[in-house]
């Protein structure tokens, strides 16, 4: 039996881990995953009742229910596959030269093809009152640029991807020789991108990823790529300024965007299009198109057709379904109670800023301003973009035709935001998503209804347990406003140095200690990257610290309830492949370490569980770190 003093996570969760079974169609199970499954089952049952006539269809969900008729009609989805794909790829197939590709690039983007130009419309980090155009590097096949450094592993994964893509191409009508050639060309273009792109670790310092550039200057550096014409076409206006996020890639972009790479770029783009459409064709193609991701994550099987049909329908109506879920399954009592918890934790931060002994008054005053400007959103949004509210399904059209239309509408909406004032009322996730987030652009914290339930929160459990659960999540998100990334943005979401220089040096020294606590720790044989995960680890530490203080204000405070529920919300059983994948791409530390490492910075933890020197959970008092 594992002792609490040696492995707190294992002692609290070991019995559950021993009996837990990872679903065949998932890479992991646990607190988050089980809650996601419960919500999906609830929504699927409601959908079945709507479709059977047992319950009337709510007006906002009529198009969602109609769309599910298309996603669940597997017999119809098997019909005319080659013709559907041929028509979808025709605009790409028709382009036979680099000059023609350039001429058509803007229209391809408007028609929702994923091209070699990776762009987005988001707030300007130094003027968040306006949306600007951002450019980054196209996506690569492997999880990270560093994945290509391991020849054996990378070759195995690329072989799985290649085999999958070739089989799909042949099934949708390509000759085997053509499929082989296209995959070879796409792999060549992928390597061009990967060799020039930044790693996940490099991109995790997102305050470093702001490089405003005059389009005219960038165009001069790209003699063979008509960037100016393409951007002018998609935005219906001349463009002067763009913001580059991956400067490393765009410094070397001239080596990528040139005529000699045309065939590789075309093949890569066509394969992207096929991979995007394949899951919405026959069930066999859906299963085949997921093979690479299942290999990466160690998932044993594809989801069953009925689940897949629901998930595909939900994906295109997530905001609408989420709003319905929040309005019907999230009570006002829970919203009031959680909002009260948020305010109590903010009060903890206010008090800590008042009594802070390692920052100067000038910096603390700025921190208070940012804290007081923090916006809180709980439950479900008040606003959903019109293009989602008004999304309609045409049952006379095929599933793919509807999806293509939806995709074009989404691209048009996204492009329409350029040079407009950002809308802070638009949520970054649906209300039925089991998650939460902090937005540095809007200086706001968002807690969807889905996460505000067991195991994170229950009205009928102790306040201490709730603070150990959802309280630490709330405080985690608040702490993001003052983590290694968030601390560089002001109360308006603008990127600038509001700290006194000496204070920031002190802050970075403390965060470096947290980085060192995690760096090199093992997870399923992979090494944790302390720098990649430092921002989240700082937020975890601050989350526990602030929530613990808020919980202690309750006369009925129970320290065991607090620490043990905090451990339970992160319980997880996962495949080794999935844990290895997360170690390379996830800015969060592995679940077990999110429990075991932060708590060793709290004297109360050692006193409560009588952890002594020599125990597995021991950390010398001098090495215990507190930041916020």
mmCIF file with all atom_site columns, C-alpha atoms in Angstrom, residues 393-541:
data_model
loop_
_atom_site.group_PDB
_atom_site.id
_atom_site.type_symbol
_atom_site.label_atom_id
_atom_site.label_alt_id
_atom_site.label_comp_id
_atom_site.label_asym_id
_atom_site.label_entity_id
_atom_site.label_seq_id
_atom_site.pdbx_PDB_ins_code
_atom_site.Cartn_x
_atom_site.Cartn_y
_atom_site.Cartn_z
_atom_site.occupancy
_atom_site.B_iso_or_equiv
_atom_site.pdbx_formal_charge
_atom_site.auth_seq_id
_atom_site.auth_comp_id
_atom_site.auth_asym_id
_atom_site.auth_atom_id
_atom_site.pdbx_PDB_model_num
ATOM 1   C CA . UNK A 1 393 ? -29.150 22.768 -42.379 1.00 0.00 ? 393 UNK A CA 1
ATOM 2   C CA . UNK A 1 394 ? -30.411 21.868 -45.847 1.00 0.00 ? 394 UNK A CA 1
ATOM 3   C CA . UNK A 1 395 ? -31.603 18.256 -45.758 1.00 0.00 ? 395 UNK A CA 1
ATOM 4   C CA . UNK A 1 396 ? -31.805 18.278 -49.567 1.00 0.00 ? 396 UNK A CA 1
ATOM 5   C CA . UNK A 1 397 ? -28.036 18.675 -49.655 1.00 0.00 ? 397 UNK A CA 1
ATOM 6   C CA . UNK A 1 398 ? -25.459 16.046 -48.677 1.00 0.00 ? 398 UNK A CA 1
ATOM 7   C CA . UNK A 1 399 ? -23.644 16.097 -45.361 1.00 0.00 ? 399 UNK A CA 1
ATOM 8   C CA . UNK A 1 400 ? -20.450 17.251 -47.086 1.00 0.00 ? 400 UNK A CA 1
ATOM 9   C CA . UNK A 1 401 ? -22.234 20.031 -48.984 1.00 0.00 ? 401 UNK A CA 1
ATOM 10  C CA . UNK A 1 402 ? -23.624 21.377 -45.713 1.00 0.00 ? 402 UNK A CA 1
ATOM 11  C CA . UNK A 1 403 ? -20.198 21.184 -44.069 1.00 0.00 ? 403 UNK A CA 1
ATOM 12  C CA . UNK A 1 404 ? -18.523 23.005 -46.961 1.00 0.00 ? 404 UNK A CA 1
ATOM 13  C CA . UNK A 1 405 ? -21.111 25.778 -46.659 1.00 0.00 ? 405 UNK A CA 1
ATOM 14  C CA . UNK A 1 406 ? -20.631 25.962 -42.881 1.00 0.00 ? 406 UNK A CA 1
ATOM 15  C CA . UNK A 1 407 ? -16.873 26.170 -43.355 1.00 0.00 ? 407 UNK A CA 1
ATOM 16  C CA . UNK A 1 408 ? -17.128 28.998 -45.867 1.00 0.00 ? 408 UNK A CA 1
ATOM 17  C CA . UNK A 1 409 ? -19.425 30.910 -43.498 1.00 0.00 ? 409 UNK A CA 1
ATOM 18  C CA . UNK A 1 410 ? -16.942 30.442 -40.672 1.00 0.00 ? 410 UNK A CA 1
ATOM 19  C CA . UNK A 1 411 ? -14.048 31.716 -42.789 1.00 0.00 ? 411 UNK A CA 1
ATOM 20  C CA . UNK A 1 412 ? -16.094 34.723 -43.921 1.00 0.00 ? 412 UNK A CA 1
ATOM 21  C CA . UNK A 1 413 ? -16.995 35.559 -40.323 1.00 0.00 ? 413 UNK A CA 1
ATOM 22  C CA . UNK A 1 414 ? -13.395 35.208 -39.213 1.00 0.00 ? 414 UNK A CA 1
ATOM 23  C CA . UNK A 1 415 ? -12.093 37.444 -41.988 1.00 0.00 ? 415 UNK A CA 1
ATOM 24  C CA . UNK A 1 416 ? -14.818 40.023 -41.305 1.00 0.00 ? 416 UNK A CA 1
ATOM 25  C CA . UNK A 1 417 ? -13.329 40.655 -37.866 1.00 0.00 ? 417 UNK A CA 1
ATOM 26  C CA . UNK A 1 418 ? -10.221 42.248 -39.373 1.00 0.00 ? 418 UNK A CA 1
ATOM 27  C CA . UNK A 1 419 ? -9.771  45.850 -38.230 1.00 0.00 ? 419 UNK A CA 1
ATOM 28  C CA . UNK A 1 420 ? -12.902 45.570 -36.093 1.00 0.00 ? 420 UNK A CA 1
ATOM 29  C CA . UNK A 1 421 ? -13.124 46.015 -32.334 1.00 0.00 ? 421 UNK A CA 1
ATOM 30  C CA . UNK A 1 422 ? -12.769 42.595 -30.675 1.00 0.00 ? 422 UNK A CA 1
ATOM 31  C CA . UNK A 1 423 ? -15.928 41.308 -29.009 1.00 0.00 ? 423 UNK A CA 1
ATOM 32  C CA . UNK A 1 424 ? -15.093 40.311 -25.437 1.00 0.00 ? 424 UNK A CA 1
ATOM 33  C CA . UNK A 1 425 ? -18.549 38.735 -25.072 1.00 0.00 ? 425 UNK A CA 1
ATOM 34  C CA . UNK A 1 426 ? -17.680 35.870 -27.416 1.00 0.00 ? 426 UNK A CA 1
ATOM 35  C CA . UNK A 1 427 ? -16.535 32.883 -25.377 1.00 0.00 ? 427 UNK A CA 1
ATOM 36  C CA . UNK A 1 428 ? -13.520 30.862 -26.416 1.00 0.00 ? 428 UNK A CA 1
ATOM 37  C CA . UNK A 1 429 ? -15.285 27.570 -25.616 1.00 0.00 ? 429 UNK A CA 1
ATOM 38  C CA . UNK A 1 430 ? -18.848 26.303 -25.400 1.00 0.00 ? 430 UNK A CA 1
ATOM 39  C CA . UNK A 1 431 ? -20.716 26.143 -22.086 1.00 0.00 ? 431 UNK A CA 1
ATOM 40  C CA . UNK A 1 432 ? -20.761 22.319 -22.192 1.00 0.00 ? 432 UNK A CA 1
ATOM 41  C CA . UNK A 1 433 ? -16.945 22.152 -22.315 1.00 0.00 ? 433 UNK A CA 1
ATOM 42  C CA . UNK A 1 434 ? -15.233 20.692 -19.256 1.00 0.00 ? 434 UNK A CA 1
ATOM 43  C CA . UNK A 1 435 ? -12.558 23.336 -18.942 1.00 0.00 ? 435 UNK A CA 1
ATOM 44  C CA . UNK A 1 436 ? -11.882 26.946 -17.963 1.00 0.00 ? 436 UNK A CA 1
ATOM 45  C CA . UNK A 1 437 ? -9.565  29.661 -19.222 1.00 0.00 ? 437 UNK A CA 1
ATOM 46  C CA . UNK A 1 438 ? -8.002  33.057 -18.719 1.00 0.00 ? 438 UNK A CA 1
ATOM 47  C CA . UNK A 1 439 ? -7.863  35.432 -21.694 1.00 0.00 ? 439 UNK A CA 1
ATOM 48  C CA . UNK A 1 440 ? -4.900  37.830 -21.591 1.00 0.00 ? 440 UNK A CA 1
ATOM 49  C CA . UNK A 1 441 ? -6.404  39.795 -24.500 1.00 0.00 ? 441 UNK A CA 1
ATOM 50  C CA . UNK A 1 442 ? -9.549  40.610 -22.527 1.00 0.00 ? 442 UNK A CA 1
ATOM 51  C CA . UNK A 1 443 ? -8.222  40.112 -18.973 1.00 0.00 ? 443 UNK A CA 1
ATOM 52  C CA . UNK A 1 444 ? -11.129 37.809 -18.209 1.00 0.00 ? 444 UNK A CA 1
ATOM 53  C CA . UNK A 1 445 ? -11.677 34.421 -16.590 1.00 0.00 ? 445 UNK A CA 1
ATOM 54  C CA . UNK A 1 446 ? -14.311 32.062 -17.969 1.00 0.00 ? 446 UNK A CA 1
ATOM 55  C CA . UNK A 1 447 ? -15.850 29.049 -16.221 1.00 0.00 ? 447 UNK A CA 1
ATOM 56  C CA . UNK A 1 448 ? -18.267 27.079 -18.439 1.00 0.00 ? 448 UNK A CA 1
ATOM 57  C CA . UNK A 1 449 ? -21.202 25.355 -16.764 1.00 0.00 ? 449 UNK A CA 1
ATOM 58  C CA . UNK A 1 450 ? -19.832 21.902 -17.602 1.00 0.00 ? 450 UNK A CA 1
ATOM 59  C CA . UNK A 1 451 ? -16.882 22.103 -15.205 1.00 0.00 ? 451 UNK A CA 1
ATOM 60  C CA . UNK A 1 452 ? -18.958 23.452 -12.320 1.00 0.00 ? 452 UNK A CA 1
ATOM 61  C CA . UNK A 1 453 ? -20.024 20.023 -11.055 1.00 0.00 ? 453 UNK A CA 1
ATOM 62  C CA . UNK A 1 454 ? -18.577 16.886 -9.464  1.00 0.00 ? 454 UNK A CA 1
ATOM 63  C CA . UNK A 1 455 ? -15.753 16.102 -8.983  1.00 0.00 ? 455 UNK A CA 1
ATOM 64  C CA . UNK A 1 456 ? -14.811 19.782 -9.130  1.00 0.00 ? 456 UNK A CA 1
ATOM 65  C CA . UNK A 1 457 ? -17.834 21.189 -7.389  1.00 0.00 ? 457 UNK A CA 1
ATOM 66  C CA . UNK A 1 458 ? -20.941 19.963 -5.552  1.00 0.00 ? 458 UNK A CA 1
ATOM 67  C CA . UNK A 1 459 ? -23.437 21.951 -3.535  1.00 0.00 ? 459 UNK A CA 1
ATOM 68  C CA . UNK A 1 460 ? -23.749 19.075 -1.086  1.00 0.00 ? 460 UNK A CA 1
ATOM 69  C CA . UNK A 1 461 ? -20.036 18.612 -0.269  1.00 0.00 ? 461 UNK A CA 1
ATOM 70  C CA . UNK A 1 462 ? -17.950 20.626 2.170   1.00 0.00 ? 462 UNK A CA 1
ATOM 71  C CA . UNK A 1 463 ? -16.744 24.079 1.265   1.00 0.00 ? 463 UNK A CA 1
ATOM 72  C CA . UNK A 1 464 ? -13.204 22.842 1.873   1.00 0.00 ? 464 UNK A CA 1
ATOM 73  C CA . UNK A 1 465 ? -13.623 20.095 -0.722  1.00 0.00 ? 465 UNK A CA 1
ATOM 74  C CA . UNK A 1 466 ? -15.112 22.588 -3.182  1.00 0.00 ? 466 UNK A CA 1
ATOM 75  C CA . UNK A 1 467 ? -12.214 24.973 -2.654  1.00 0.00 ? 467 UNK A CA 1
ATOM 76  C CA . UNK A 1 468 ? -9.807  22.061 -3.192  1.00 0.00 ? 468 UNK A CA 1
ATOM 77  C CA . UNK A 1 469 ? -11.654 21.266 -6.426  1.00 0.00 ? 469 UNK A CA 1
ATOM 78  C CA . UNK A 1 470 ? -13.185 24.128 -8.382  1.00 0.00 ? 470 UNK A CA 1
ATOM 79  C CA . UNK A 1 471 ? -11.564 26.650 -6.026  1.00 0.00 ? 471 UNK A CA 1
ATOM 80  C CA . UNK A 1 472 ? -8.079  25.677 -7.143  1.00 0.00 ? 472 UNK A CA 1
ATOM 81  C CA . UNK A 1 473 ? -9.248  25.826 -10.781 1.00 0.00 ? 473 UNK A CA 1
ATOM 82  C CA . UNK A 1 474 ? -10.686 29.317 -10.238 1.00 0.00 ? 474 UNK A CA 1
ATOM 83  C CA . UNK A 1 475 ? -7.543  30.513 -8.504  1.00 0.00 ? 475 UNK A CA 1
ATOM 84  C CA . UNK A 1 476 ? -5.427  28.850 -11.210 1.00 0.00 ? 476 UNK A CA 1
ATOM 85  C CA . UNK A 1 477 ? -7.146  30.958 -13.880 1.00 0.00 ? 477 UNK A CA 1
ATOM 86  C CA . UNK A 1 478 ? -6.811  34.144 -11.823 1.00 0.00 ? 478 UNK A CA 1
ATOM 87  C CA . UNK A 1 479 ? -3.126  33.381 -11.332 1.00 0.00 ? 479 UNK A CA 1
ATOM 88  C CA . UNK A 1 480 ? -2.714  33.212 -15.111 1.00 0.00 ? 480 UNK A CA 1
ATOM 89  C CA . UNK A 1 481 ? -3.102  36.992 -15.085 1.00 0.00 ? 481 UNK A CA 1
ATOM 90  C CA . UNK A 1 482 ? 0.188   37.051 -13.180 1.00 0.00 ? 482 UNK A CA 1
ATOM 91  C CA . UNK A 1 483 ? 2.058   34.022 -14.533 1.00 0.00 ? 483 UNK A CA 1
ATOM 92  C CA . UNK A 1 484 ? 5.143   34.038 -16.763 1.00 0.00 ? 484 UNK A CA 1
ATOM 93  C CA . UNK A 1 485 ? 3.016   35.054 -19.763 1.00 0.00 ? 485 UNK A CA 1
ATOM 94  C CA . UNK A 1 486 ? 0.067   36.901 -18.259 1.00 0.00 ? 486 UNK A CA 1
ATOM 95  C CA . UNK A 1 487 ? 2.294   39.119 -16.115 1.00 0.00 ? 487 UNK A CA 1
ATOM 96  C CA . UNK A 1 488 ? 3.463   40.881 -19.268 1.00 0.00 ? 488 UNK A CA 1
ATOM 97  C CA . UNK A 1 489 ? -0.036  42.085 -20.200 1.00 0.00 ? 489 UNK A CA 1
ATOM 98  C CA . UNK A 1 490 ? -1.805  44.999 -18.515 1.00 0.00 ? 490 UNK A CA 1
ATOM 99  C CA . UNK A 1 491 ? -5.407  45.424 -17.353 1.00 0.00 ? 491 UNK A CA 1
ATOM 100 C CA . UNK A 1 492 ? -6.521  46.155 -20.926 1.00 0.00 ? 492 UNK A CA 1
ATOM 101 C CA . UNK A 1 493 ? -4.789  43.070 -22.331 1.00 0.00 ? 493 UNK A CA 1
ATOM 102 C CA . UNK A 1 494 ? -2.015  45.106 -23.889 1.00 0.00 ? 494 UNK A CA 1
ATOM 103 C CA . UNK A 1 495 ? 1.519   43.766 -23.971 1.00 0.00 ? 495 UNK A CA 1
ATOM 104 C CA . UNK A 1 496 ? 3.889   46.116 -22.181 1.00 0.00 ? 496 UNK A CA 1
ATOM 105 C CA . UNK A 1 497 ? 6.224   46.191 -19.207 1.00 0.00 ? 497 UNK A CA 1
ATOM 106 C CA . UNK A 1 498 ? 4.214   47.510 -16.265 1.00 0.00 ? 498 UNK A CA 1
ATOM 107 C CA . UNK A 1 499 ? 6.594   46.061 -13.683 1.00 0.00 ? 499 UNK A CA 1
ATOM 108 C CA . UNK A 1 500 ? 9.543   47.802 -12.115 1.00 0.00 ? 500 UNK A CA 1
ATOM 109 C CA . UNK A 1 501 ? 12.598  46.088 -13.676 1.00 0.00 ? 501 UNK A CA 1
ATOM 110 C CA . UNK A 1 502 ? 13.997  44.888 -10.340 1.00 0.00 ? 502 UNK A CA 1
ATOM 111 C CA . UNK A 1 503 ? 10.609  43.406 -9.416  1.00 0.00 ? 503 UNK A CA 1
ATOM 112 C CA . UNK A 1 504 ? 10.417  41.457 -12.640 1.00 0.00 ? 504 UNK A CA 1
ATOM 113 C CA . UNK A 1 505 ? 13.903  40.086 -12.081 1.00 0.00 ? 505 UNK A CA 1
ATOM 114 C CA . UNK A 1 506 ? 12.749  38.913 -8.660  1.00 0.00 ? 506 UNK A CA 1
ATOM 115 C CA . UNK A 1 507 ? 9.622   37.372 -10.192 1.00 0.00 ? 507 UNK A CA 1
ATOM 116 C CA . UNK A 1 508 ? 11.604  35.533 -12.852 1.00 0.00 ? 508 UNK A CA 1
ATOM 117 C CA . UNK A 1 509 ? 13.990  34.165 -10.240 1.00 0.00 ? 509 UNK A CA 1
ATOM 118 C CA . UNK A 1 510 ? 11.035  32.678 -8.375  1.00 0.00 ? 510 UNK A CA 1
ATOM 119 C CA . UNK A 1 511 ? 9.437   31.229 -11.490 1.00 0.00 ? 511 UNK A CA 1
ATOM 120 C CA . UNK A 1 512 ? 12.788  29.724 -12.442 1.00 0.00 ? 512 UNK A CA 1
ATOM 121 C CA . UNK A 1 513 ? 12.658  27.721 -9.223  1.00 0.00 ? 513 UNK A CA 1
ATOM 122 C CA . UNK A 1 514 ? 9.270   26.297 -10.251 1.00 0.00 ? 514 UNK A CA 1
ATOM 123 C CA . UNK A 1 515 ? 10.662  25.454 -13.671 1.00 0.00 ? 515 UNK A CA 1
ATOM 124 C CA . UNK A 1 516 ? 13.489  23.546 -11.992 1.00 0.00 ? 516 UNK A CA 1
ATOM 125 C CA . UNK A 1 517 ? 11.101  21.632 -9.716  1.00 0.00 ? 517 UNK A CA 1
ATOM 126 C CA . UNK A 1 518 ? 9.471   20.034 -12.778 1.00 0.00 ? 518 UNK A CA 1
ATOM 127 C CA . UNK A 1 519 ? 12.232  19.914 -15.366 1.00 0.00 ? 519 UNK A CA 1
ATOM 128 C CA . UNK A 1 520 ? 13.417  16.389 -16.134 1.00 0.00 ? 520 UNK A CA 1
ATOM 129 C CA . UNK A 1 521 ? 10.777  14.560 -14.083 1.00 0.00 ? 521 UNK A CA 1
ATOM 130 C CA . UNK A 1 522 ? 9.575   11.391 -15.778 1.00 0.00 ? 522 UNK A CA 1
ATOM 131 C CA . UNK A 1 523 ? 6.158   10.571 -17.187 1.00 0.00 ? 523 UNK A CA 1
ATOM 132 C CA . UNK A 1 524 ? 5.810   7.162  -18.839 1.00 0.00 ? 524 UNK A CA 1
ATOM 133 C CA . UNK A 1 525 ? 9.480   7.281  -19.805 1.00 0.00 ? 525 UNK A CA 1
ATOM 134 C CA . UNK A 1 526 ? 9.317   10.808 -21.240 1.00 0.00 ? 526 UNK A CA 1
ATOM 135 C CA . UNK A 1 527 ? 10.968  13.797 -19.615 1.00 0.00 ? 527 UNK A CA 1
ATOM 136 C CA . UNK A 1 528 ? 8.902   16.788 -18.526 1.00 0.00 ? 528 UNK A CA 1
ATOM 137 C CA . UNK A 1 529 ? 10.029  20.074 -20.031 1.00 0.00 ? 529 UNK A CA 1
ATOM 138 C CA . UNK A 1 530 ? 10.096  22.548 -17.156 1.00 0.00 ? 530 UNK A CA 1
ATOM 139 C CA . UNK A 1 531 ? 10.129  25.595 -19.420 1.00 0.00 ? 531 UNK A CA 1
ATOM 140 C CA . UNK A 1 532 ? 7.291   24.382 -21.653 1.00 0.00 ? 532 UNK A CA 1
ATOM 141 C CA . UNK A 1 533 ? 5.087   23.859 -18.582 1.00 0.00 ? 533 UNK A CA 1
ATOM 142 C CA . UNK A 1 534 ? 6.265   26.696 -16.325 1.00 0.00 ? 534 UNK A CA 1
ATOM 143 C CA . UNK A 1 535 ? 3.352   29.047 -16.956 1.00 0.00 ? 535 UNK A CA 1
ATOM 144 C CA . UNK A 1 536 ? 0.784   26.394 -16.020 1.00 0.00 ? 536 UNK A CA 1
ATOM 145 C CA . UNK A 1 537 ? 2.854   25.219 -13.077 1.00 0.00 ? 537 UNK A CA 1
ATOM 146 C CA . UNK A 1 538 ? 3.025   28.755 -11.700 1.00 0.00 ? 538 UNK A CA 1
ATOM 147 C CA . UNK A 1 539 ? -0.765  28.939 -12.090 1.00 0.00 ? 539 UNK A CA 1
ATOM 148 C CA . UNK A 1 540 ? -1.196  25.582 -10.310 1.00 0.00 ? 540 UNK A CA 1
ATOM 149 C CA . UNK A 1 541 ? 0.937   26.749 -7.403  1.00 0.00 ? 541 UNK A CA 1
#
